[in-house]
Coordinates of C-alpha atoms and ligand atoms in Angstrom, one line a residue:
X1 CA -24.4 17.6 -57.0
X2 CA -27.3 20.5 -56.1
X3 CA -26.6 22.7 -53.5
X4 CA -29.0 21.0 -51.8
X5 CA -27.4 17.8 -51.4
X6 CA -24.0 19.7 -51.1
X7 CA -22.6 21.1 -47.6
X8 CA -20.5 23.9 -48.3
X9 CA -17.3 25.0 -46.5
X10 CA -18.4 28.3 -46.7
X11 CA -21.3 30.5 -47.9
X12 CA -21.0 33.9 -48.6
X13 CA -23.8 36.3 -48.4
X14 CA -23.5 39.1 -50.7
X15 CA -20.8 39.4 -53.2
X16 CA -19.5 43.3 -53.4
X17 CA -15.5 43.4 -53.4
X18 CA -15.1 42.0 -49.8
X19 CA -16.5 38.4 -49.9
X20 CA -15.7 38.7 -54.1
X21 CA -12.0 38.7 -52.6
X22 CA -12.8 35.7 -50.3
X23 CA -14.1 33.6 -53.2
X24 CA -11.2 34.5 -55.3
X25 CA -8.6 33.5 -52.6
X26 CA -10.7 30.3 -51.8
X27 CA -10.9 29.7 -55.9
X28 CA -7.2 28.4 -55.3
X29 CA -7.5 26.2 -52.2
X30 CA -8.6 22.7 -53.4
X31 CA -9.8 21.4 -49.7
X32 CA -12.2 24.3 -49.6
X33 CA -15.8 24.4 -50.7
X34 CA -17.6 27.3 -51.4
X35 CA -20.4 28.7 -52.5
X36 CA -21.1 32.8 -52.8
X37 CA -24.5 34.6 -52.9
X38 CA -25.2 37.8 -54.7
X39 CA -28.7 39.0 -55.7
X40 CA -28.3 41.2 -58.2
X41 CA -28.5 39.8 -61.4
X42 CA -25.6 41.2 -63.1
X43 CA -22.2 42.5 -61.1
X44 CA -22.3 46.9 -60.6
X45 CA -19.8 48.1 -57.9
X46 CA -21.8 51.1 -56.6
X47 CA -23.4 51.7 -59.9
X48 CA -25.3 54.8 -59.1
X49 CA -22.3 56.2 -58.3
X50 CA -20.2 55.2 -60.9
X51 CA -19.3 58.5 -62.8
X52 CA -17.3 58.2 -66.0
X53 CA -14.5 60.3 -64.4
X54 CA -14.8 58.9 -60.7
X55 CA -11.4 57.2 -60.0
X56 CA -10.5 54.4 -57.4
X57 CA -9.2 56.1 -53.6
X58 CA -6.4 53.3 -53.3
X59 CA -4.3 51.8 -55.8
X60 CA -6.2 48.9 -58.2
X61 CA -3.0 46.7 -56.9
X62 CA -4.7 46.5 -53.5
X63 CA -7.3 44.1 -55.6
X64 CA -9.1 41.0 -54.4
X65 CA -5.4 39.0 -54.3
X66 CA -2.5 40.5 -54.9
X67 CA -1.1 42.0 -51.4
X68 CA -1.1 38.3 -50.6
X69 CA -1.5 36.1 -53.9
X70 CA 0.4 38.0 -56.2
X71 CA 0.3 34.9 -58.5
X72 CA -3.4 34.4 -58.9
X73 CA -5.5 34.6 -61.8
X74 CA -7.5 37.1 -60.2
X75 CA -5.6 40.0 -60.2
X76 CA -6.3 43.3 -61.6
X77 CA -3.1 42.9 -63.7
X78 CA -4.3 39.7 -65.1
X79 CA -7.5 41.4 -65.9
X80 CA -6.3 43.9 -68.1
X81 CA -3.9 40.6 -70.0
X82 CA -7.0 38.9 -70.3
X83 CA -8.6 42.0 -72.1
X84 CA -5.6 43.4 -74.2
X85 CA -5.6 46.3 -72.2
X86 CA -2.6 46.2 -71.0
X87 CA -0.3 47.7 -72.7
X88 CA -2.8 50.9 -73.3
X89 CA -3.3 50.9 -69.9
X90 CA 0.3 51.6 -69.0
X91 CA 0.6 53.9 -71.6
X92 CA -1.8 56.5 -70.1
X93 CA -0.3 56.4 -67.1
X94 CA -3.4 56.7 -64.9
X95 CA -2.7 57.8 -61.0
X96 CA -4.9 55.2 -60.3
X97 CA -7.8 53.4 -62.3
X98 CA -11.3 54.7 -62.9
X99 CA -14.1 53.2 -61.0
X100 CA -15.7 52.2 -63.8
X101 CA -12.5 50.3 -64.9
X102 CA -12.1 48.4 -61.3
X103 CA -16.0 47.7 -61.5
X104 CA -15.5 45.9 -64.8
X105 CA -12.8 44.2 -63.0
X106 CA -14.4 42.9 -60.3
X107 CA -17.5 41.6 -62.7
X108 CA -15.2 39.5 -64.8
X109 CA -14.1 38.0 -61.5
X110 CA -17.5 37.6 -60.1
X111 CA -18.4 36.5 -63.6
X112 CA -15.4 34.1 -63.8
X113 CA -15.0 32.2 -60.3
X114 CA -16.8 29.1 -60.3
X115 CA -18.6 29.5 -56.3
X116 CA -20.2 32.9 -57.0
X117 CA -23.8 32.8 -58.0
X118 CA -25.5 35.9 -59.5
X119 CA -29.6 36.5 -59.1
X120 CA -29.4 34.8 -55.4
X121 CA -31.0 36.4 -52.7
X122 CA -30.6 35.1 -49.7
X123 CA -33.8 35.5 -47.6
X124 CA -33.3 33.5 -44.7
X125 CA -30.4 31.5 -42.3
X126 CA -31.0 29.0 -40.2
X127 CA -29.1 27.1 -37.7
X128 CA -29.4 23.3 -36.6
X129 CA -26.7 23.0 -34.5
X130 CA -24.4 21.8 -37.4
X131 CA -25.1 23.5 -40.6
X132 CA -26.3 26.6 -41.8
X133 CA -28.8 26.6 -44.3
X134 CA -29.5 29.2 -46.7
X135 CA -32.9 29.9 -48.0
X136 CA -34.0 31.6 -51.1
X137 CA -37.3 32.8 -53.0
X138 CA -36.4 30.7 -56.3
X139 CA -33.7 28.1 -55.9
X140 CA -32.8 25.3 -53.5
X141 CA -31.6 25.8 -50.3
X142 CA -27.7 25.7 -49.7
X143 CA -25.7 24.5 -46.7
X144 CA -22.7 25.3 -45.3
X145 CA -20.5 24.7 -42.0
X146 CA -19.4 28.3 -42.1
X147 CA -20.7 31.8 -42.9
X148 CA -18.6 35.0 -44.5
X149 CA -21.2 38.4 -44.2
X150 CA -20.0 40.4 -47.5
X151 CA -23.7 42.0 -47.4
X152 CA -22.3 45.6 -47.1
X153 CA -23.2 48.5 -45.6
X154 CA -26.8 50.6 -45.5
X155 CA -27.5 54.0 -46.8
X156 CA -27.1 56.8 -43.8
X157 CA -30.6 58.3 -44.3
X158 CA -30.4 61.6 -41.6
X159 CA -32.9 62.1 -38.8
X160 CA -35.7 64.3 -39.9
X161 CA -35.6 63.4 -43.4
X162 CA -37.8 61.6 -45.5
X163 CA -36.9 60.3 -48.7
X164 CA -38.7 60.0 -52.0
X165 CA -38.6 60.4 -55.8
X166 CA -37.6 64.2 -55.3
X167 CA -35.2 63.6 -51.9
X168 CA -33.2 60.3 -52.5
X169 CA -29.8 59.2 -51.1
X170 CA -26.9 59.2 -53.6
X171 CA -26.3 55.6 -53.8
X172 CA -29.3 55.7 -56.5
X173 CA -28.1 58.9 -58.1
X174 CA -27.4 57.1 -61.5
X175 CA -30.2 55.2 -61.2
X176 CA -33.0 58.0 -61.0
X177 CA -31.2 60.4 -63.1
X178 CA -33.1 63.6 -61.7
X179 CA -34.5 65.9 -64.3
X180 CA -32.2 68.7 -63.1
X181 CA -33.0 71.7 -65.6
X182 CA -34.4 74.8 -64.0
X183 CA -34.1 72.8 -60.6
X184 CA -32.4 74.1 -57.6
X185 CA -30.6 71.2 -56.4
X186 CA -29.0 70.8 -52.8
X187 CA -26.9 67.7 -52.1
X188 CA -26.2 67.5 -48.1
X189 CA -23.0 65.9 -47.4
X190 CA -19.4 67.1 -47.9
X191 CA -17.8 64.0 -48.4
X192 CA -16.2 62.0 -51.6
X193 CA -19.9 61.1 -52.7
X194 CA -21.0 64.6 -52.5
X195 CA -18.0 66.2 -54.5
X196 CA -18.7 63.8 -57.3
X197 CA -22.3 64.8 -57.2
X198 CA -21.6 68.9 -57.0
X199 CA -19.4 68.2 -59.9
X200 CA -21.7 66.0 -62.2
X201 CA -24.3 68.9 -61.8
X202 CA -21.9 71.5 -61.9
X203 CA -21.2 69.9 -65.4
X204 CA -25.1 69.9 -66.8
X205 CA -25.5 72.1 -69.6
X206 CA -28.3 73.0 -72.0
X207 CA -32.1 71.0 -71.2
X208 CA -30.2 69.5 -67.5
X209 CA -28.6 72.8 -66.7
X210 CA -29.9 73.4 -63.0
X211 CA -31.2 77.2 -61.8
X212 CA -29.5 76.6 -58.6
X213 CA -26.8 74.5 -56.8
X214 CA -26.3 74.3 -52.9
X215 CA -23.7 71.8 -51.2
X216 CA -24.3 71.4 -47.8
X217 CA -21.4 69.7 -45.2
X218 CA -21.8 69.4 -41.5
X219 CA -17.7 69.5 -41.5
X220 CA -16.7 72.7 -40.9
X221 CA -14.4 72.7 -44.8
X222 CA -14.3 70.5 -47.5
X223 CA -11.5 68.4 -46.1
X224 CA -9.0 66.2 -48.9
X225 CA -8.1 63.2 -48.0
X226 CA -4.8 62.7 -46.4
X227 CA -2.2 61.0 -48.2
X228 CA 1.3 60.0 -48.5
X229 CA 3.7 57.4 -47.2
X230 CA 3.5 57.8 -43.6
X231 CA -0.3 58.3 -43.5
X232 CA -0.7 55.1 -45.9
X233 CA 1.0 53.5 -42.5
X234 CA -2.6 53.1 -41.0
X235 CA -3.5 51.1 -44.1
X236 CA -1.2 47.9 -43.0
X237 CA -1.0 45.0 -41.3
X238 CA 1.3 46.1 -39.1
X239 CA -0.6 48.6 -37.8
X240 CA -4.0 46.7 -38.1
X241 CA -2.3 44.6 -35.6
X242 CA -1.0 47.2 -33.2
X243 CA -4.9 48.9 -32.9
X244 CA -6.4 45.8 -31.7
X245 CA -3.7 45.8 -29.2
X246 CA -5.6 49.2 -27.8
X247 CA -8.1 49.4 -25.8
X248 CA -11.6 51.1 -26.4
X249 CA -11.0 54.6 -25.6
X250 CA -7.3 54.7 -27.3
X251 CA -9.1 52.8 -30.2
X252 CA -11.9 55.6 -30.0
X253 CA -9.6 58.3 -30.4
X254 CA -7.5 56.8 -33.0
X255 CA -10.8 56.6 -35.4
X256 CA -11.6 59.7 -34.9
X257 CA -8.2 61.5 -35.7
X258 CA -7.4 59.1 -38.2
X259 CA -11.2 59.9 -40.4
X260 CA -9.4 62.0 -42.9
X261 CA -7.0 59.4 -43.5
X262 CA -10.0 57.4 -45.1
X263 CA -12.4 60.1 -45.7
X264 CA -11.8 63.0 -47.1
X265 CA -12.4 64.4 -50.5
X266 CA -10.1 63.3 -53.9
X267 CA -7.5 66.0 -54.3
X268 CA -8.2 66.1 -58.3
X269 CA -12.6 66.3 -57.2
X270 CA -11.9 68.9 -55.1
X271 CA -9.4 71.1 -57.5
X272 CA -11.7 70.4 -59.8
X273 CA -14.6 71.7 -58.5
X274 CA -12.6 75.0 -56.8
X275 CA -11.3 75.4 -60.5
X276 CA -14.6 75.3 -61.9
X277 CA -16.3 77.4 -59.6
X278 CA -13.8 79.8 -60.2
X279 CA -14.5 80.2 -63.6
X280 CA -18.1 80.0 -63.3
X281 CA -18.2 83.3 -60.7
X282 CA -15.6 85.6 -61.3
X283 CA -14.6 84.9 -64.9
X284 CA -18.6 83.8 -66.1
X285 CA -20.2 86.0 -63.4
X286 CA -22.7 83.2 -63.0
X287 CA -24.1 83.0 -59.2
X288 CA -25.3 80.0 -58.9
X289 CA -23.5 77.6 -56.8
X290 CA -23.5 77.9 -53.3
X291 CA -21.2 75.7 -50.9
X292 CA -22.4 75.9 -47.4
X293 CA -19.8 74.0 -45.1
X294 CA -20.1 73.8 -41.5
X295 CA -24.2 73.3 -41.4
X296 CA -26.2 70.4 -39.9
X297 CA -29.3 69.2 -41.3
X298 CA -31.9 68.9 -39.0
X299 CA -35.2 68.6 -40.6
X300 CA -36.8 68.8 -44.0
X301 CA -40.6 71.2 -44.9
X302 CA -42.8 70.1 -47.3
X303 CA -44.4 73.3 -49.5
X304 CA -46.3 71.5 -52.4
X305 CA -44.0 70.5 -55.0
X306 CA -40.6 72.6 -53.2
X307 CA -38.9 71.7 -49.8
X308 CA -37.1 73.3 -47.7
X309 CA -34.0 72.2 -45.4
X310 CA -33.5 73.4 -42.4
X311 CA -30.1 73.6 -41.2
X312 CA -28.0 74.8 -38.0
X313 CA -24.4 76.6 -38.0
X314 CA -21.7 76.5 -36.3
X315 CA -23.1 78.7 -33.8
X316 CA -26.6 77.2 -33.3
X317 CA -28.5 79.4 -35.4
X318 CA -30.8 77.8 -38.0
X319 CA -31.3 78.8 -41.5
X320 CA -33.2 77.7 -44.4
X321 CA -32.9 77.2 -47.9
X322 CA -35.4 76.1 -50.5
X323 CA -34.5 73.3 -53.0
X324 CA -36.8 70.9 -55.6
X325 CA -34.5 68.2 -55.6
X326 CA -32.4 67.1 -52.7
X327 CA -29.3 64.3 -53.2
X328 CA -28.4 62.5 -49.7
X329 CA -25.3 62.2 -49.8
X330 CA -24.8 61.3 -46.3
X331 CA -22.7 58.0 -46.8
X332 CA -23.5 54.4 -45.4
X333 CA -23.4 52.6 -41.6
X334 CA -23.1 49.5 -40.6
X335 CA -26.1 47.2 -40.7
X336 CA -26.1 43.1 -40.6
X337 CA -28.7 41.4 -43.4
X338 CA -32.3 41.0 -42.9
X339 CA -31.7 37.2 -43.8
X340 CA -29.4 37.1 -40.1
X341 CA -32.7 38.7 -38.2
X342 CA -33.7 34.5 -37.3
X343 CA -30.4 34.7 -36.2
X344 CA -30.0 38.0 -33.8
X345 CA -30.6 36.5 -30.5
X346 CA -27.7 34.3 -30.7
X347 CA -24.9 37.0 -32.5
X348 CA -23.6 39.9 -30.6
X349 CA -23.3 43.9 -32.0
X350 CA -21.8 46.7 -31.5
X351 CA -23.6 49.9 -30.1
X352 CA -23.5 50.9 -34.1
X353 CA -25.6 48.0 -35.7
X354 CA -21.8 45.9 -36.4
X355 CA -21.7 42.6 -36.2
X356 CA -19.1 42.3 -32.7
X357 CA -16.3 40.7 -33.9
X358 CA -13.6 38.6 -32.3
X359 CA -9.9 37.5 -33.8
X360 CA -10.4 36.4 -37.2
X361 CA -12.9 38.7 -38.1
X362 CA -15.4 35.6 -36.5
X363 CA -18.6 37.4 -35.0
X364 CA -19.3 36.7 -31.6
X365 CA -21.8 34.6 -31.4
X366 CA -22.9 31.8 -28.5
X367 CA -22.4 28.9 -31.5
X368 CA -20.0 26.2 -31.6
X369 CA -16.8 27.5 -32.7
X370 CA -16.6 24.6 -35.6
X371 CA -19.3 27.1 -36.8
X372 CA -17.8 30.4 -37.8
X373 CA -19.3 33.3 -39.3
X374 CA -17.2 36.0 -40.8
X375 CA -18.3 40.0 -40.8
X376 CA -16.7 41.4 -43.6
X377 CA -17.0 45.2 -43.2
X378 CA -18.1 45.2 -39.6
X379 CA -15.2 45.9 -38.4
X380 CA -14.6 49.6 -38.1
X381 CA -14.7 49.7 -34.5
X382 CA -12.7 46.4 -33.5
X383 CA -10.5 46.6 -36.8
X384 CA -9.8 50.3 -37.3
X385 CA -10.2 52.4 -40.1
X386 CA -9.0 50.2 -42.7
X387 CA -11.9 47.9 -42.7
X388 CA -14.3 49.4 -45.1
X389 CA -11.6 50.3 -47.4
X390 CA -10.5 48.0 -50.4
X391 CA -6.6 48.4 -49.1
X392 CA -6.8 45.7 -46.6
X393 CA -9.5 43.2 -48.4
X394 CA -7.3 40.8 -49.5
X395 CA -5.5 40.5 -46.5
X396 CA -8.4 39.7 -44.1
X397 CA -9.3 37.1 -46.8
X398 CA -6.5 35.4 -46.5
X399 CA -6.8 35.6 -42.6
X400 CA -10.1 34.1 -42.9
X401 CA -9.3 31.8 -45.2
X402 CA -6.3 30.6 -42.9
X403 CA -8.8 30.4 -40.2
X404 CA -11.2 28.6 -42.0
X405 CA -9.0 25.7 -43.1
X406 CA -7.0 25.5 -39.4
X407 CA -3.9 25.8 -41.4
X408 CA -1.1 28.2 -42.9
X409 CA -2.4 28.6 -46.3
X410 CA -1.2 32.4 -46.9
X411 CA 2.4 32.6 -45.4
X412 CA 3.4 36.0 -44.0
X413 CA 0.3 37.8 -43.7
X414 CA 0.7 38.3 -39.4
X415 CA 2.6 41.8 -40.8
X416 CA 6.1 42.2 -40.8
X417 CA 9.4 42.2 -38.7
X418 CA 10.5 44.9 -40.6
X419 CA 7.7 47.7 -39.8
X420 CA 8.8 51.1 -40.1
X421 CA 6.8 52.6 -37.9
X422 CA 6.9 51.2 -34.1
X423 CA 3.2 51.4 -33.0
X424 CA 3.1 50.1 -29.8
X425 CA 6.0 49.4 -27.3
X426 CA 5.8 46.0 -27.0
X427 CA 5.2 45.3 -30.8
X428 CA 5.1 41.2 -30.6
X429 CA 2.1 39.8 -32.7
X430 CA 3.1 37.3 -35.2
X431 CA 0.8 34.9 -33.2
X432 CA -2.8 37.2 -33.1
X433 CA -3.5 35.5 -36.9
X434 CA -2.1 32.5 -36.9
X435 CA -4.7 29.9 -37.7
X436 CA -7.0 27.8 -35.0
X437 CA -5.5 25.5 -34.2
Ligands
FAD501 C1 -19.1 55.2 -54.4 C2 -18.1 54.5 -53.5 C3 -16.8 54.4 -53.9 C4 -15.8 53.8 -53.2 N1 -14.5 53.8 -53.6 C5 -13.6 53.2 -52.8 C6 -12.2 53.3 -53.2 O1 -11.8 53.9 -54.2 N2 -11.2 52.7 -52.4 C7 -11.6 52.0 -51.3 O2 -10.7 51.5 -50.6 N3 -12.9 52.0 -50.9 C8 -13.9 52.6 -51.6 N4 -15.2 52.5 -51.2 C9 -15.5 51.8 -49.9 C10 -15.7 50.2 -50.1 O3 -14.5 49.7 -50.7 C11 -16.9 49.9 -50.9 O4 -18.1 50.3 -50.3 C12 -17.1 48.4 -51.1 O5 -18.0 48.2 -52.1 C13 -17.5 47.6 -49.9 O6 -17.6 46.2 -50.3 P1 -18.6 45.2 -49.6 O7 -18.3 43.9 -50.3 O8 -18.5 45.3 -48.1 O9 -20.1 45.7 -49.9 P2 -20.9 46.1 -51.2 O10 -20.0 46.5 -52.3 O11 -21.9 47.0 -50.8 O12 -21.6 44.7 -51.7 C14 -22.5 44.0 -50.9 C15 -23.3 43.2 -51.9 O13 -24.2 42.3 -51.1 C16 -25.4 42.1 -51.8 N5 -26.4 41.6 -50.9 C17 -26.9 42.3 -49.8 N6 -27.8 41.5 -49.1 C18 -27.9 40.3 -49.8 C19 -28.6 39.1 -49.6 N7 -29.5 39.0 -48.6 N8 -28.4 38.1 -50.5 C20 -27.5 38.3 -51.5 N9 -26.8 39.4 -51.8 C21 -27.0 40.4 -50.9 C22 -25.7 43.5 -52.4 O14 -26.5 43.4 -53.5 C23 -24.3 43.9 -52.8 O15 -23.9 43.7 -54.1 C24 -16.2 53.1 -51.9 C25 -17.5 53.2 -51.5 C26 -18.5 53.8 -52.3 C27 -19.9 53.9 -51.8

């Protein structure tokens, strides 16, 4: 059967780790149909980030299935059988996996399960009332009952900035592999994405070595990321559960303390870099990395082939500095798919660009409710500050796919009876996820 003629359970849109995790939970559910978009040709996670040495934030056991299919084939575990890499695995004892390991991962997966389609871009969705239908430039439409949003999230470019070949955001660092030597080079942002960029260039040598390096962070220090049993507490169901309990204001301040929980910079990046600049100025007596913290961006100048950034302190005052390449590395927002714009009247959003979301992770939308559609990382606001992370991806697939199907197909997953930490007074919320009914 084409997808034409088919009509699909589900179609996913975009197929990074999020909706990757929905297809590999739905791989195991016979009643459910399904059918997952992608348009890149070949699976990359992040690819023009993906440094050799970058290593995962959260633990490759919080994969697509195992906090809540332990047993599927899709497991990072059952990866590295598959490949006869687990024993050498083990043996290095790794903190955590590389992110070029966990991207490998997830493209055996997406190369593997049988609904996700590479090389399919989904340019349009449309509505009759029954179905959705998916359109593409170069392959029959699809149809589906119900939508999952995995499209991700955009590239922050700042106010005041333009980009171009000489002023890009880091998401395409790998990819245009700047010609660094004899350059001075700022990168603007002091998060994880920054670091790893200070440090790749901090590492050029020879032909690539740069004249100058400049790190620029609006936070006022080059905060690590918080870690450790009781912090790891935010990333859980049980306390998933207890946020949505809040209400806005409680739920605003609770993102905001909770930021360096989810981030902040990798505690071996940043030694790193603190070690290496060490070295490099009082042992090599080499001057030429500045790190600038506490300085907002405000506008970029144009002077031929050099720019200059102009940047406020903490006290209002502006300075400038002069740079031939600048690297973006201002992170990513929110955003719902082009292909959605036929769409927009009908969904709701947040202030931020989200996709609103109701229980479920179903966007509100003025459809019938036999119709849902899924936002898969639009949920920082109305989900808390697990949901772009990987920690928690499983989980709301299973959620999803419980709602989906109107029935208890992933046992347990409401959070447990046995939390350590009590959230909220009245903790009682094993019925917020239990399937429609
Ligand atoms: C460099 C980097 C490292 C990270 N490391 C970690 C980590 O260690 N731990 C952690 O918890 N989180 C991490 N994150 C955060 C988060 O886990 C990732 O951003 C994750 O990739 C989000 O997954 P996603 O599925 O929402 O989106 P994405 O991975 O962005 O995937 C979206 C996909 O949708 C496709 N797409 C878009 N539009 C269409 C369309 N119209 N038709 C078809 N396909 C479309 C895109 O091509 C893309 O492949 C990291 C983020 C970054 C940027």
């Amino acid at each position: 059967m084409t997808h034409e003629q088919q009509v699909f359970d589900l179609a996913g849109i975009g197929l990074g780790p999020f909706n990757l995790s929905l297809a590999a939970l739905a791989d195991g559910i016979e009643t459910v149909s399904a059918a997952f978009f992608e348009r890149q040709q070949t699976f990359a996670w992040h690819p023009g980030l993906c440094f050799s040495d970058a290593i995962l934030q959260t633990s490759p056991l919080k994969d697509l299935v195992t906090p809540v299919r332990p047993t599927s084939r899709w497991s990072f575990l059952n990866y590295l059988v598959e490949k006869g890499l687990f024993f050498d695995f083990m043996a290095a004892r790794f903190e955590t996996a590389s992110r070029q390991e966990f991207s490998a991962y997830l493209a055996w997966a997406a190369e593997g399960i049988g609904s996700a389609h590479l090389g399919a871009d989904v340019e349009e969705v449309t509505f009759d009332g029954d179905r959705f239908r998916l359109r593409f430039g170069d392959r029959p439409d699809a149809t589906s009952r119900a939508l999952a949003i995995g499209t991700g999230r955009a590239p922050v470019i700042p106010d005041g900035i333009s980009t171009d070949n000489a002023c890009f955001h880091a998401g395409n660092y790998l990819k245009m592999r700047p010609e660094t030597g004899g350059k001075r080079v700022a990168v603007i942002g002091g998060g994880q994405s920054g670091a790893e960029i200070l440090l790749h260039l901090m590492q050029q040598e020879g032909a690539q070595r740069p004249a100058a390096i400049n790190w620029i962070s609006r936070r006022d220090g080059f905060w690590t990321l918080q870690e450790g049993g009781l912090v790891d507490q935010f990333f859980t169901p049980n306390y998933l559960n207890a946020y949505r309990t809040l209400g806005p204001e409680a739920q605003s301040r609770a993102l905001a303390s909770q930021k360096f929980a989810s981030d902040g910079l990798t505690s071996a990046t940043a030694d790193e870099i603190y070690r290496l600049l060490y070295r490099r100025q009082h042992l090599e007596g080499r001057r030429d990395v500045d790190l600038h913290p506490g300085r907002t961006v405000v506008k970029k100048l144009r002077n031929g082939a050099s720019q200059s950034i102009v940047m406020r302190n903490i006290e209002g005052d502006e300075e400038m500095l002069d740079a031939d390449i600048i690297v973006l590395a201002t992170g990513y927002g929110p955003a719902a798919p082009a292909c959605l714009n036929g769409l927009a009247d009908r969904l709701n959003f947040e202030p931020d660009g989200a996709l609103a979301l109701g229980e479920n992770y179903r966007v509100r939308w003025n459809g019938p409710d036999n119709n849902p559609i899924y936002g898969l990382n639009h949920g920082s606001r109305s989900y808390g500050v697990i949901d772009p992370q990987l920690s928690m991806a499983a989980w709301r697939s299973a959620v999803i796919l419980n709602d989906l199907v109107g029935r208890t197909v992933f046992e347990g997953i409401e959070g447990s009876d046995r939390s350590l930490i009590k959230w909220t007074p009245d903790f009682k919320q094993a019925a917020r996820y239990s399937p429609a009914a």
